[in-house]
Amino acid sequence: MDETPDKVTIRLTQQQIEILDRLKHQGELGDEYPEILMGAFRRYADHSLGKGRFGNVGRA
Amino acid sequence: MQYGDMRENLVLEPVSGKALPVYKGETLRIIQEVGGQCVDFDCFNLHDYREYMSVGHMRRQGIRVVQGDYALSAPPRSNLMMWIAEMPESCVTDLIGSRCSPDLFEAAWDFDIHTNCQDTLAESIGEYGLSPDDTHDSFNMWMNTGWDDRGRWDIRRNTGKKGDSVDLLALMDVLAVPIVCGSGDVTGISNYSLKPIRIQVFEGSPETELATEEHLHRFGRLKNQRSLGDYRIQGIKTDRELRRDPNYEPRFPNFPLRFEEFEVELTPEDRKDVDRMKAAGKADDDEDAIRSGAFNWFTAFNTEPSPFANKPIMGN
């Protein structure tokens, strides 16, 4: 089994970073940009990837 | 809401219009005198005609504004102009259809001239020294159109009934321009007949003045609701030819863009979700999937309700 961490490099505009700063200030998703971004992604996935009410993009 | 005294009461015969001042805190009422008549509407800042209503930006509230929505001025002014205080369900609105114009009737049916909203608006605002080029796309009331996903439209029966009325509360001093739409005898937009409308203006009252201040307090305090003093070029160009200024340097906002990079670590569940997005055509690569998903969530759930901001739906 491959134990290599599954990492992805993300490039954001400073304007997108401003939004992460706002989320950081709200305090719900974490303090660091990676955890805030992944927290937002997981919420999207919960709602949109067949896990919630917003539609299904491929889950059986 | 209790209005002040009526100070204007006139009938606009088909096909005519009227430009008339409506001052902050006053209410303009547009009434179906007979019923089934489409009405086109435009308005200007009474003290600066270069600030005018933008139906394109009003569409952020939806392509069919309803009671409680606003008439907004074009950016960068982006001000509240009027509030739809009353609007019956019979008044289906349309912010896509623009305004009918003489070329339409010539091209479609070979009319040398046919009544049309472009000319009626232009003739109405001429009373205030404005030219035909100063007309804008109109806020269409009692215009029952249908639009499909490909952008094609159809005209449905006008549902306006005699006595139905729309009340617009002025949130600034405006030159309001309601007109009788001129297309309705050869299109179904007014059920193949042209009818009069009635216009009334009510003075402000303590209640309307309080409501006005509440609307302005809620949505009239953005830093980017700019005024003439914010402009680099403040004059109105009076010659018609466009000539390049060789010394001009544009100042685009946040240009050039600045970027920041960092790494995120995916759990096995994240990896499945990222791969699902790519498989469904919702992302081109891993980075795109994470960025698109995260900001899709943010824009759907962290956007303050405002007439200036779209109402996004998550799921793309």
Tab-separated table of C-alpha atoms in Angstrom:
chain	number	residue	atom	x	y	z
A	1	MET	CA	0.000	0.000	0.000
A	2	ASP	CA	1.333	3.410	-0.977
A	3	GLU	CA	2.013	5.434	2.206
A	4	THR	CA	3.039	8.583	0.332
A	5	PRO	CA	0.933	11.539	1.480
A	6	ASP	CA	-1.563	12.629	-1.166
A	7	LYS	CA	-0.631	16.294	-1.529
A	8	VAL	CA	-1.823	18.912	-3.992
A	9	THR	CA	-0.309	22.339	-4.555
A	10	ILE	CA	-2.897	25.101	-4.642
A	11	ARG	CA	-2.311	28.518	-6.171
A	12	LEU	CA	-4.725	31.256	-5.127
A	13	THR	CA	-5.011	34.929	-5.915
A	14	GLN	CA	-4.502	37.342	-3.076
A	15	GLN	CA	-8.217	38.090	-3.403
A	16	GLN	CA	-9.040	34.444	-2.724
A	17	ILE	CA	-6.663	34.558	0.234
A	18	GLU	CA	-8.751	37.483	1.557
A	19	ILE	CA	-11.741	35.153	1.607
A	20	LEU	CA	-9.746	32.508	3.490
A	21	ASP	CA	-8.759	35.213	5.969
A	22	ARG	CA	-12.435	36.020	6.465
A	23	LEU	CA	-13.189	32.338	7.089
A	24	LYS	CA	-10.226	32.208	9.471
A	25	HIS	CA	-11.712	35.131	11.343
A	26	GLN	CA	-15.032	33.250	11.589
A	27	GLY	CA	-13.077	30.452	13.208
A	28	GLU	CA	-15.185	27.499	12.018
A	29	LEU	CA	-12.774	25.882	9.596
A	30	GLY	CA	-9.409	26.343	11.268
A	31	ASP	CA	-6.466	28.719	11.479
A	32	GLU	CA	-4.230	27.702	8.575
A	33	TYR	CA	-4.991	28.173	4.885
A	34	PRO	CA	-4.720	24.438	3.994
A	35	GLU	CA	-7.194	23.350	6.649
A	36	ILE	CA	-9.585	26.220	5.882
A	37	LEU	CA	-9.541	25.419	2.165
A	38	MET	CA	-10.033	21.700	2.705
A	39	GLY	CA	-12.741	22.420	5.274
A	40	ALA	CA	-14.628	24.450	2.682
A	41	PHE	CA	-14.036	21.752	0.056
A	42	ARG	CA	-15.411	19.046	2.362
A	43	ARG	CA	-18.521	21.098	3.026
A	44	TYR	CA	-19.004	21.463	-0.711
A	45	ALA	CA	-18.516	17.721	-1.137
A	46	ASP	CA	-21.008	16.967	1.627
A	47	HIS	CA	-23.643	19.036	-0.144
A	48	SER	CA	-22.897	18.468	-3.800
A	49	LEU	CA	-21.251	15.110	-4.401
A	50	GLY	CA	-24.239	12.929	-3.826
A	51	LYS	CA	-24.061	13.395	-0.075
A	52	GLY	CA	-26.655	16.128	0.232
A	53	ARG	CA	-29.531	17.899	-1.401
A	54	PHE	CA	-27.738	19.811	-4.126
A	55	GLY	CA	-27.292	17.105	-6.674
A	56	ASN	CA	-25.207	14.125	-7.576
A	57	VAL	CA	-22.174	14.234	-9.823
A	58	GLY	CA	-21.380	10.596	-10.111
A	59	ARG	CA	-21.886	8.624	-6.966
A	60	ALA	CA	-23.795	5.427	-7.402
B	1	MET	CA	-47.702	51.957	3.866
B	2	GLN	CA	-49.383	55.338	4.283
B	3	TYR	CA	-48.412	57.828	1.558
B	4	GLY	CA	-48.750	61.600	1.509
B	5	ASP	CA	-51.159	63.577	-0.689
B	6	MET	CA	-51.479	62.816	-4.376
B	7	ARG	CA	-49.759	65.560	-6.372
B	8	GLU	CA	-49.918	64.100	-9.897
B	9	ASN	CA	-52.674	62.135	-11.579
B	10	LEU	CA	-52.549	61.712	-15.319
B	11	VAL	CA	-53.518	59.230	-17.986
B	12	LEU	CA	-50.943	58.245	-20.596
B	13	GLU	CA	-52.850	57.529	-23.782
B	14	PRO	CA	-51.533	54.876	-26.140
B	15	VAL	CA	-48.818	55.258	-27.219
B	16	SER	CA	-47.228	57.968	-25.097
B	17	GLY	CA	-45.091	58.447	-22.033
B	18	LYS	CA	-44.099	61.047	-19.490
B	19	ALA	CA	-40.880	62.011	-17.747
B	20	LEU	CA	-41.645	63.357	-14.319
B	21	PRO	CA	-39.639	64.061	-11.165
B	22	VAL	CA	-40.330	61.850	-8.174
B	23	TYR	CA	-38.528	63.066	-5.105
B	24	LYS	CA	-36.902	60.978	-2.392
B	25	GLY	CA	-39.613	59.582	-0.140
B	26	GLU	CA	-42.352	60.030	-2.744
B	27	THR	CA	-44.169	57.177	-4.472
B	28	LEU	CA	-44.914	56.665	-8.145
B	29	ARG	CA	-47.977	54.555	-8.860
B	30	ILE	CA	-48.486	52.953	-12.286
B	31	ILE	CA	-52.034	51.721	-12.838
B	32	GLN	CA	-53.634	49.501	-15.459
B	33	GLU	CA	-56.356	51.884	-16.657
B	34	VAL	CA	-57.970	49.186	-18.805
B	35	GLY	CA	-55.800	46.112	-18.221
B	36	GLY	CA	-53.424	43.972	-20.229
B	37	GLN	CA	-51.000	46.747	-21.133
B	38	CYS	CA	-47.227	46.311	-21.021
B	39	VAL	CA	-45.401	49.244	-19.419
B	40	ASP	CA	-41.757	50.176	-19.982
B	41	PHE	CA	-39.931	52.166	-17.328
B	42	ASP	CA	-36.621	54.009	-17.027
B	43	CYS	CA	-35.276	56.455	-14.459
B	44	PHE	CA	-32.378	58.839	-13.928
B	45	ASN	CA	-30.799	60.622	-11.002
B	46	LEU	CA	-32.649	63.934	-11.258
B	47	HIS	CA	-29.464	65.869	-10.426
B	48	ASP	CA	-27.030	63.925	-12.641
B	49	TYR	CA	-28.458	62.244	-15.718
B	50	ARG	CA	-25.284	60.179	-16.137
B	51	GLU	CA	-26.481	58.094	-13.208
B	52	TYR	CA	-29.279	55.943	-14.558
B	53	MET	CA	-31.116	52.708	-13.920
B	54	SER	CA	-29.357	49.539	-15.091
B	55	VAL	CA	-31.648	46.593	-15.708
B	56	GLY	CA	-28.537	44.531	-16.379
B	57	HIS	CA	-27.476	44.960	-12.774
B	58	MET	CA	-31.019	44.702	-11.480
B	59	ARG	CA	-30.979	41.178	-12.946
B	60	ARG	CA	-28.756	40.138	-10.045
B	61	GLN	CA	-32.033	40.059	-8.108
B	62	GLY	CA	-33.465	37.748	-10.778
B	63	ILE	CA	-34.722	38.309	-14.315
B	64	ARG	CA	-38.170	38.985	-12.894
B	65	VAL	CA	-38.028	41.503	-10.078
B	66	VAL	CA	-40.916	41.360	-7.651
B	67	GLN	CA	-42.329	43.328	-4.763
B	68	GLY	CA	-39.486	44.097	-2.348
B	69	ASP	CA	-36.796	44.319	-5.044
B	70	TYR	CA	-35.074	47.509	-6.176
B	71	ALA	CA	-34.393	49.663	-9.221
B	72	LEU	CA	-30.619	50.171	-9.137
B	73	SER	CA	-28.282	52.591	-10.845
B	74	ALA	CA	-25.444	51.404	-13.060
B	75	PRO	CA	-21.966	50.885	-11.609
B	76	PRO	CA	-19.862	52.487	-10.424
B	77	ARG	CA	-22.644	54.555	-8.808
B	78	SER	CA	-24.604	51.418	-7.813
B	79	ASN	CA	-27.210	53.215	-5.772
B	80	LEU	CA	-30.706	52.287	-4.724
B	81	MET	CA	-32.994	54.358	-6.939
B	82	MET	CA	-36.481	53.042	-6.213
B	83	TRP	CA	-38.016	50.261	-4.148
B	84	ILE	CA	-40.890	48.142	-5.409
B	85	ALA	CA	-43.279	48.771	-2.538
B	86	GLU	CA	-46.293	47.110	-4.133
B	87	MET	CA	-46.527	44.790	-7.120
B	88	PRO	CA	-49.425	42.407	-7.786
B	89	GLU	CA	-48.807	38.884	-9.028
B	90	SER	CA	-50.489	39.872	-12.295
B	91	CYS	CA	-47.518	42.108	-13.013
B	92	VAL	CA	-45.005	39.705	-14.513
B	93	THR	CA	-41.778	41.627	-15.012
B	94	ASP	CA	-39.044	41.104	-17.594
B	95	LEU	CA	-35.499	42.437	-17.361
B	96	ILE	CA	-34.210	40.723	-20.488
B	97	GLY	CA	-36.424	41.908	-23.297
B	98	SER	CA	-34.930	45.398	-23.514
B	99	ARG	CA	-37.194	47.893	-25.285
B	100	CYS	CA	-38.889	47.630	-28.631
B	101	SER	CA	-37.520	49.912	-31.332
B	102	PRO	CA	-38.474	51.102	-34.818
B	103	ASP	CA	-35.933	48.910	-36.578
B	104	LEU	CA	-37.665	45.836	-35.104
B	105	PHE	CA	-40.990	46.654	-36.746
B	106	GLU	CA	-39.397	47.516	-40.064
B	107	ALA	CA	-37.284	44.359	-40.097
B	108	ALA	CA	-40.108	42.082	-38.996
B	109	TRP	CA	-43.128	43.547	-40.763
B	110	ASP	CA	-41.857	46.276	-43.104
B	111	PHE	CA	-43.403	49.184	-41.211
B	112	ASP	CA	-42.120	52.610	-42.264
B	113	ILE	CA	-42.826	53.593	-38.681
B	114	HIS	CA	-44.601	51.825	-35.863
B	115	THR	CA	-45.155	52.876	-32.256
B	116	ASN	CA	-42.186	51.694	-30.203
B	117	CYS	CA	-40.620	52.153	-26.780
B	118	GLN	CA	-37.310	53.579	-27.999
B	119	ASP	CA	-38.999	56.551	-29.657
B	120	THR	CA	-41.566	56.977	-26.876
B	121	LEU	CA	-38.844	57.040	-24.219
B	122	ALA	CA	-36.751	59.440	-26.314
B	123	GLU	CA	-39.680	61.804	-26.893
B	124	SER	CA	-40.528	61.721	-23.201
B	125	ILE	CA	-37.024	62.549	-21.927
B	126	GLY	CA	-36.597	65.212	-24.595
B	127	GLU	CA	-38.587	67.505	-22.281
B	128	TYR	CA	-35.505	67.471	-20.034
B	129	GLY	CA	-32.973	68.059	-22.809
B	130	LEU	CA	-31.949	64.422	-23.191
B	131	SER	CA	-31.355	62.823	-26.581
B	132	PRO	CA	-32.415	59.459	-28.076
B	133	ASP	CA	-28.951	58.159	-27.157
B	134	ASP	CA	-29.827	58.721	-23.485
B	135	THR	CA	-32.457	55.977	-23.433
B	136	HIS	CA	-31.575	52.729	-21.681
B	137	ASP	CA	-32.880	49.221	-21.513
B	138	SER	CA	-36.179	49.351	-19.715
B	139	PHE	CA	-37.645	47.723	-16.645
B	140	ASN	CA	-40.622	46.003	-18.246
B	141	MET	CA	-43.796	45.566	-16.236
B	142	TRP	CA	-46.749	43.409	-17.210
B	143	MET	CA	-44.510	41.756	-19.786
B	144	ASN	CA	-45.287	38.062	-19.619
B	145	THR	CA	-42.451	36.442	-21.490
B	146	GLY	CA	-41.007	32.976	-21.264
B	147	TRP	CA	-37.303	32.135	-21.574
B	148	ASP	CA	-35.773	28.725	-22.082
B	149	ASP	CA	-32.285	27.455	-21.207
B	150	ARG	CA	-30.989	28.371	-24.651
B	151	GLY	CA	-32.129	31.970	-24.244
B	152	ARG	CA	-34.987	31.821	-26.705
B	153	TRP	CA	-38.157	33.570	-25.707
B	154	ASP	CA	-41.858	33.504	-26.266
B	155	ILE	CA	-44.645	35.917	-25.422
B	156	ARG	CA	-47.460	34.833	-23.183
B	157	ARG	CA	-50.822	36.453	-22.509
B	158	ASN	CA	-50.676	39.677	-20.530
B	159	THR	CA	-52.299	39.014	-17.165
B	160	GLY	CA	-52.717	42.636	-16.016
B	161	LYS	CA	-56.238	43.486	-14.865
B	162	LYS	CA	-57.979	46.849	-14.773
B	163	GLY	CA	-56.974	48.679	-11.606
B	164	ASP	CA	-53.835	46.615	-10.936
B	165	SER	CA	-51.041	48.920	-9.837
B	166	VAL	CA	-47.334	49.004	-9.056
B	167	ASP	CA	-45.948	51.403	-6.426
B	168	LEU	CA	-42.323	52.531	-6.629
B	169	LEU	CA	-40.887	54.387	-3.643
B	170	ALA	CA	-38.160	56.861	-4.647
B	171	LEU	CA	-34.967	56.375	-2.635
B	172	MET	CA	-33.312	59.334	-4.357
B	173	ASP	CA	-34.637	62.238	-6.417
B	174	VAL	CA	-35.323	60.644	-9.806
B	175	LEU	CA	-36.644	61.559	-13.194
B	176	ALA	CA	-39.068	58.676	-13.678
B	177	VAL	CA	-40.153	57.714	-17.186
B	178	PRO	CA	-43.130	55.357	-17.425
B	179	ILE	CA	-44.437	54.755	-20.922
B	180	VAL	CA	-47.071	52.712	-22.734
B	181	CYS	CA	-45.259	49.972	-24.684
B	182	GLY	CA	-45.869	50.429	-28.388
B	183	SER	CA	-45.505	46.872	-29.604
B	184	GLY	CA	-48.711	45.455	-28.207
B	185	ASP	CA	-50.981	45.651	-31.261
B	186	VAL	CA	-48.801	43.462	-33.465
B	187	THR	CA	-47.316	41.287	-30.717
B	188	GLY	CA	-49.045	39.482	-27.893
B	189	ILE	CA	-47.221	41.504	-25.257
B	190	SER	CA	-50.374	43.578	-24.607
B	191	ASN	CA	-52.878	41.058	-25.971
B	192	TYR	CA	-52.948	42.660	-29.453
B	193	SER	CA	-54.356	45.994	-28.373
B	194	LEU	CA	-52.921	49.239	-27.032
B	195	LYS	CA	-54.451	50.722	-23.896
B	196	PRO	CA	-53.838	53.709	-21.615
B	197	ILE	CA	-52.139	53.590	-18.237
B	198	ARG	CA	-52.604	55.959	-15.310
B	199	ILE	CA	-49.744	57.569	-13.418
B	200	GLN	CA	-49.990	59.021	-9.928
B	201	VAL	CA	-47.367	60.549	-7.649
B	202	PHE	CA	-47.858	60.675	-3.888
B	203	GLU	CA	-45.930	63.011	-1.665
B	204	GLY	CA	-43.789	61.603	1.099
B	205	SER	CA	-45.170	60.858	4.536
B	206	PRO	CA	-43.419	60.149	7.852
B	207	GLU	CA	-43.875	56.458	7.056
B	208	THR	CA	-42.356	56.606	3.559
B	209	GLU	CA	-39.512	58.812	4.761
B	210	LEU	CA	-38.697	56.352	7.526
B	211	ALA	CA	-38.861	53.438	5.068
B	212	THR	CA	-36.573	55.328	2.690
B	213	GLU	CA	-33.953	55.852	5.373
B	214	GLU	CA	-34.175	52.199	6.407
B	215	HIS	CA	-33.520	51.010	2.848
B	216	LEU	CA	-30.594	53.397	2.461
B	217	HIS	CA	-29.197	52.413	5.846
B	218	ARG	CA	-29.323	48.731	4.922
B	219	PHE	CA	-28.018	48.787	1.363
B	220	GLY	CA	-26.752	52.281	0.693
B	221	ARG	CA	-23.433	52.261	2.513
B	222	LEU	CA	-21.018	50.299	0.346
B	223	LYS	CA	-17.525	51.754	-0.157
B	224	ASN	CA	-17.921	50.972	-3.849
B	225	GLN	CA	-21.070	52.997	-4.345
B	226	ARG	CA	-18.951	55.668	-5.959
B	227	SER	CA	-19.721	59.277	-6.607
B	228	LEU	CA	-18.412	61.695	-9.200
B	229	GLY	CA	-15.659	62.810	-6.837
B	230	ASP	CA	-14.148	59.317	-7.038
B	231	TYR	CA	-13.703	59.517	-10.805
B	232	ARG	CA	-10.372	60.205	-12.512
B	233	ILE	CA	-12.316	61.732	-15.406
B	234	GLN	CA	-15.226	63.793	-14.148
B	235	GLY	CA	-16.250	65.864	-17.144
B	236	ILE	CA	-18.832	64.917	-19.748
B	237	LYS	CA	-17.268	64.519	-23.177
B	238	THR	CA	-18.992	66.897	-25.562
B	239	ASP	CA	-17.415	66.062	-28.922
B	240	ARG	CA	-18.366	62.816	-30.603
B	241	GLU	CA	-15.078	61.623	-32.096
B	242	LEU	CA	-12.994	59.281	-29.935
B	243	ARG	CA	-9.305	60.190	-29.774
B	244	ARG	CA	-6.559	58.387	-27.898
B	245	ASP	CA	-4.834	60.158	-25.001
B	246	PRO	CA	-1.182	59.069	-25.386
B	247	ASN	CA	-0.437	60.001	-21.769
B	248	TYR	CA	-3.242	57.948	-20.257
B	249	GLU	CA	-2.259	55.078	-17.957
B	250	PRO	CA	-5.084	52.750	-16.857
B	251	ARG	CA	-5.200	51.818	-13.177
B	252	PHE	CA	-6.877	48.416	-13.168
B	253	PRO	CA	-7.858	47.228	-9.677
B	254	ASN	CA	-5.358	44.853	-8.030
B	255	PHE	CA	-3.311	44.700	-11.230
B	256	PRO	CA	-1.032	42.847	-11.688
B	257	LEU	CA	-2.558	40.044	-9.668
B	258	ARG	CA	-0.602	38.618	-6.745
B	259	PHE	CA	-0.669	34.899	-5.954
B	260	GLU	CA	0.084	32.655	-3.006
B	261	GLU	CA	0.844	28.923	-3.124
B	262	PHE	CA	0.558	26.250	-0.467
B	263	GLU	CA	0.110	22.502	-0.204
B	264	VAL	CA	-2.944	20.648	1.061
B	265	GLU	CA	-3.053	17.013	2.077
B	266	LEU	CA	-5.941	14.850	0.926
B	267	THR	CA	-7.542	12.073	2.943
B	268	PRO	CA	-8.649	8.958	1.040
B	269	GLU	CA	-12.223	10.339	1.136
B	270	ASP	CA	-11.025	13.690	-0.271
B	271	ARG	CA	-9.235	11.793	-3.053
B	272	LYS	CA	-12.476	10.014	-3.973
B	273	ASP	CA	-14.367	13.307	-4.057
B	274	VAL	CA	-11.694	15.010	-6.178
B	275	ASP	CA	-11.707	12.106	-8.629
B	276	ARG	CA	-15.500	12.163	-8.789
B	277	MET	CA	-15.459	15.835	-9.690
B	278	LYS	CA	-12.958	15.244	-12.476
B	279	ALA	CA	-14.925	12.262	-13.781
B	280	ALA	CA	-18.101	14.353	-13.821
B	281	GLY	CA	-16.428	17.146	-15.789
B	282	LYS	CA	-16.578	19.547	-12.858
B	283	ALA	CA	-12.806	19.967	-12.631
B	284	ASP	CA	-9.839	19.659	-14.977
B	285	ASP	CA	-7.312	18.539	-12.364
B	286	ASP	CA	-6.811	18.045	-8.615
B	287	GLU	CA	-6.062	21.678	-7.890
B	288	ASP	CA	-9.056	22.858	-9.901
B	289	ALA	CA	-11.348	20.426	-8.041
B	290	ILE	CA	-10.314	21.619	-4.588
B	291	ARG	CA	-10.358	25.300	-5.474
B	292	SER	CA	-13.686	25.089	-7.340
B	293	GLY	CA	-15.386	23.066	-4.636
B	294	ALA	CA	-14.161	25.242	-1.779
B	295	PHE	CA	-15.096	28.536	-3.402
B	296	ASN	CA	-18.387	27.141	-4.683
B	297	TRP	CA	-19.285	26.465	-1.054
B	298	PHE	CA	-18.050	29.845	0.059
B	299	THR	CA	-20.005	31.821	-2.513
B	300	ALA	CA	-23.193	29.853	-1.901
B	301	PHE	CA	-23.205	30.121	1.872
B	302	ASN	CA	-21.205	33.190	2.771
B	303	THR	CA	-22.713	35.792	0.471
B	304	GLU	CA	-24.664	38.468	2.296
B	305	PRO	CA	-28.191	38.992	0.911
B	306	SER	CA	-28.128	42.189	-1.099
B	307	PRO	CA	-29.783	43.587	-4.223
B	308	PHE	CA	-26.238	44.155	-5.524
B	309	ALA	CA	-25.152	40.518	-5.251
B	310	ASN	CA	-26.393	37.493	-7.148
B	311	LYS	CA	-28.213	34.827	-5.236
B	312	PRO	CA	-25.982	31.830	-5.994
B	313	ILE	CA	-27.098	28.233	-5.847
B	314	MET	CA	-24.442	25.676	-4.960
B	315	GLY	CA	-23.897	22.561	-6.952
B	316	ASN	CA	-21.681	23.359	-9.932
